[in-house]
Short mmCIF file of N, CA and C in Angstrom, two decimals:
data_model
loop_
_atom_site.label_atom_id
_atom_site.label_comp_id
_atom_site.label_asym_id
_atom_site.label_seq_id
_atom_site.Cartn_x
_atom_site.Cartn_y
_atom_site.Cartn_z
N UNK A 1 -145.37 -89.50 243.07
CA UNK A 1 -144.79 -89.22 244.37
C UNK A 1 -144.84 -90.47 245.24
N UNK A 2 -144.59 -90.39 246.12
CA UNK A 2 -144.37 -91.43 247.34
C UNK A 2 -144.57 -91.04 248.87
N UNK A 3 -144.68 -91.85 250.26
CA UNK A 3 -145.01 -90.71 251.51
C UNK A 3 -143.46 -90.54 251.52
N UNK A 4 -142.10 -91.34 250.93
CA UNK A 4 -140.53 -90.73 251.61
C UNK A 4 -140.54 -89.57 251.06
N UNK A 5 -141.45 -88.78 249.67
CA UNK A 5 -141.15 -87.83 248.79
C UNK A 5 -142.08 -87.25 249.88
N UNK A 6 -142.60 -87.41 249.91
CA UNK A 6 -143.81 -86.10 250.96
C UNK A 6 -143.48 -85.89 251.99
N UNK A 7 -142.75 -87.20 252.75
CA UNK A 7 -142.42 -86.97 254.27
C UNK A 7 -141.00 -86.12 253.97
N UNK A 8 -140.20 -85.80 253.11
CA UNK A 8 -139.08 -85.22 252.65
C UNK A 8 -139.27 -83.90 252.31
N UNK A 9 -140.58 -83.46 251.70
CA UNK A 9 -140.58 -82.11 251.32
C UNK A 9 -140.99 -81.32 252.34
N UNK A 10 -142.11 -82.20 253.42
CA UNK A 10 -142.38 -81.56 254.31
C UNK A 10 -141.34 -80.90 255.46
N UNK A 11 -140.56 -82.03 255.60
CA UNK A 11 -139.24 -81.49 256.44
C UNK A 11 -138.25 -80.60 255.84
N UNK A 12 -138.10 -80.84 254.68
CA UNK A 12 -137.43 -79.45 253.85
C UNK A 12 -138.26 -78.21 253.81
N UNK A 13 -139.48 -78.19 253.69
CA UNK A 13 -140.12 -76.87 254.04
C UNK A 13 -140.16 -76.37 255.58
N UNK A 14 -140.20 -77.23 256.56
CA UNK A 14 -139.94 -76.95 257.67
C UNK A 14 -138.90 -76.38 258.33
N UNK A 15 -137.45 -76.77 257.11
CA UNK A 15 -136.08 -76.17 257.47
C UNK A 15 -136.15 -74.66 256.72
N UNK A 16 -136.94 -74.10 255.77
CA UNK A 16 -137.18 -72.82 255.61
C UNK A 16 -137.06 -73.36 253.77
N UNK A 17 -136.74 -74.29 253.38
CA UNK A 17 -137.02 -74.46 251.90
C UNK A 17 -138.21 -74.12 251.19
N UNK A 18 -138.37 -73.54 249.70
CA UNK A 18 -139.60 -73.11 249.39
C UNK A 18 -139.49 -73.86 247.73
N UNK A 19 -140.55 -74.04 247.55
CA UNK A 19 -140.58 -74.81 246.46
C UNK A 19 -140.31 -76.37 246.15
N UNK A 20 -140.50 -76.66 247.03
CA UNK A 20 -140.12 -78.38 247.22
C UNK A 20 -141.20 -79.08 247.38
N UNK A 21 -142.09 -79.31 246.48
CA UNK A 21 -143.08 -79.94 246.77
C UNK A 21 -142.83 -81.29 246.58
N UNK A 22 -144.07 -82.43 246.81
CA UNK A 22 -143.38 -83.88 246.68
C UNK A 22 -143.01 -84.42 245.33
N UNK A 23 -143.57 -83.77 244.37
CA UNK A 23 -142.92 -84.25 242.79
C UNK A 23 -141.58 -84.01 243.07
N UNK A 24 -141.09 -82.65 242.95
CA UNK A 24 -139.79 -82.04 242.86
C UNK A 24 -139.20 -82.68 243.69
N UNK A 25 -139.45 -83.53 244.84
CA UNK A 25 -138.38 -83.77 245.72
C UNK A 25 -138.21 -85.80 244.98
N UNK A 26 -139.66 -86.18 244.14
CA UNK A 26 -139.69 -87.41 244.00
C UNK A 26 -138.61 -87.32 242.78
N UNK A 27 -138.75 -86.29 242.04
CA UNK A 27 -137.55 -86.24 240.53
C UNK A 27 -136.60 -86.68 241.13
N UNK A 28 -135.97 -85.32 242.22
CA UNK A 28 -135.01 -85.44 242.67
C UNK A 28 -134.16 -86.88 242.84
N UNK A 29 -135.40 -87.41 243.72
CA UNK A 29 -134.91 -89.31 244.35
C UNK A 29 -134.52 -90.06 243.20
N UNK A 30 -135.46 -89.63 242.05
CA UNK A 30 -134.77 -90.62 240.45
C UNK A 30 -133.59 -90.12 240.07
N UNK A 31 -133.86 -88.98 239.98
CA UNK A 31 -132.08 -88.70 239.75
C UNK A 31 -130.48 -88.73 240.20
N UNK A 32 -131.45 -89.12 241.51
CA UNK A 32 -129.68 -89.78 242.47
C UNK A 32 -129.99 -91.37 242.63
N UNK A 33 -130.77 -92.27 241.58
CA UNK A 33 -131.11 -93.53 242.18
C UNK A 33 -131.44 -93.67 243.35
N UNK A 34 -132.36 -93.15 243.95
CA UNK A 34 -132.87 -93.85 244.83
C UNK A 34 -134.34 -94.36 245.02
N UNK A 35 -134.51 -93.89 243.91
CA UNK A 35 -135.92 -94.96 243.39
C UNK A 35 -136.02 -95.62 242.06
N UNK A 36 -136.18 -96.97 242.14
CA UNK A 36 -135.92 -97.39 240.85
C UNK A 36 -137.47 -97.41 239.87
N UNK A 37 -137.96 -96.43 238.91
CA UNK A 37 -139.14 -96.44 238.50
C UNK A 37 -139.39 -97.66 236.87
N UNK A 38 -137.92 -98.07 236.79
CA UNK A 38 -138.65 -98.93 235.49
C UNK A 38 -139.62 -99.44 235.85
N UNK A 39 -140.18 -100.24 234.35
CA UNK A 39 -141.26 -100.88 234.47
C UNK A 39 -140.60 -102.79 234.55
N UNK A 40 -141.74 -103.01 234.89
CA UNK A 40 -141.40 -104.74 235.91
C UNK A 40 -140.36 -105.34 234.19
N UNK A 41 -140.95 -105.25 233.16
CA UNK A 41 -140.42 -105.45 232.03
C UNK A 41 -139.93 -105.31 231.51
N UNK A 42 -139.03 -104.08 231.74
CA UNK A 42 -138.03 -103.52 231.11
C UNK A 42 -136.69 -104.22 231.61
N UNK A 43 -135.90 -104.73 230.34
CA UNK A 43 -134.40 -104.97 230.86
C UNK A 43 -133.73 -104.32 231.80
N UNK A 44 -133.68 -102.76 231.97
CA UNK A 44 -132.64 -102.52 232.53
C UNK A 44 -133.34 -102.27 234.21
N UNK A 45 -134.41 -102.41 234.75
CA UNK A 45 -134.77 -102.85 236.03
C UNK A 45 -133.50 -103.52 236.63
N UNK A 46 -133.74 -104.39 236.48
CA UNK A 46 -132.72 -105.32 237.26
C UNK A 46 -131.23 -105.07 237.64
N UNK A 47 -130.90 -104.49 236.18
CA UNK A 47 -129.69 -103.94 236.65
C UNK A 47 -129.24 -102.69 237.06
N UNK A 48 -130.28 -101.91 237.30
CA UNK A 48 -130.62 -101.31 238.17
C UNK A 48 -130.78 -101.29 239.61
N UNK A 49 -131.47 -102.43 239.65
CA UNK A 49 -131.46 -102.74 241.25
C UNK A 49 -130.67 -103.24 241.64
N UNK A 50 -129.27 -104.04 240.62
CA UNK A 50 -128.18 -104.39 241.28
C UNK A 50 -126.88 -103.62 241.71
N UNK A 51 -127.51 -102.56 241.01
CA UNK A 51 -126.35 -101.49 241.28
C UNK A 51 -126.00 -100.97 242.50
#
């Protein structure tokens, strides 16, 4: 997780969402790119982050 994943679930539970804890909301962020989790070594990092 991360605090944007925590500070995110918290405000989604605040809007009446249930089940959003900070994993589920951190998946979420990988799955629309917006966190890039390769590792420093992996080829496709980079082009990743250039995307």
């Amino acid at each position: 997780t991360s605090p944007e994943s925590t500070a995110l679930s918290k405000d989604l539970k605040k809007r009446g969402w249930k089940f959003v804890g900070p994993t589920t909301v951190y998946a979420f962020m990988q799955a629309m790119g917006l966190v890039n989790d390769h590792a420093a070594e992996c080829i496709m990092r980079a082009q990743v982050a250039s995307a």
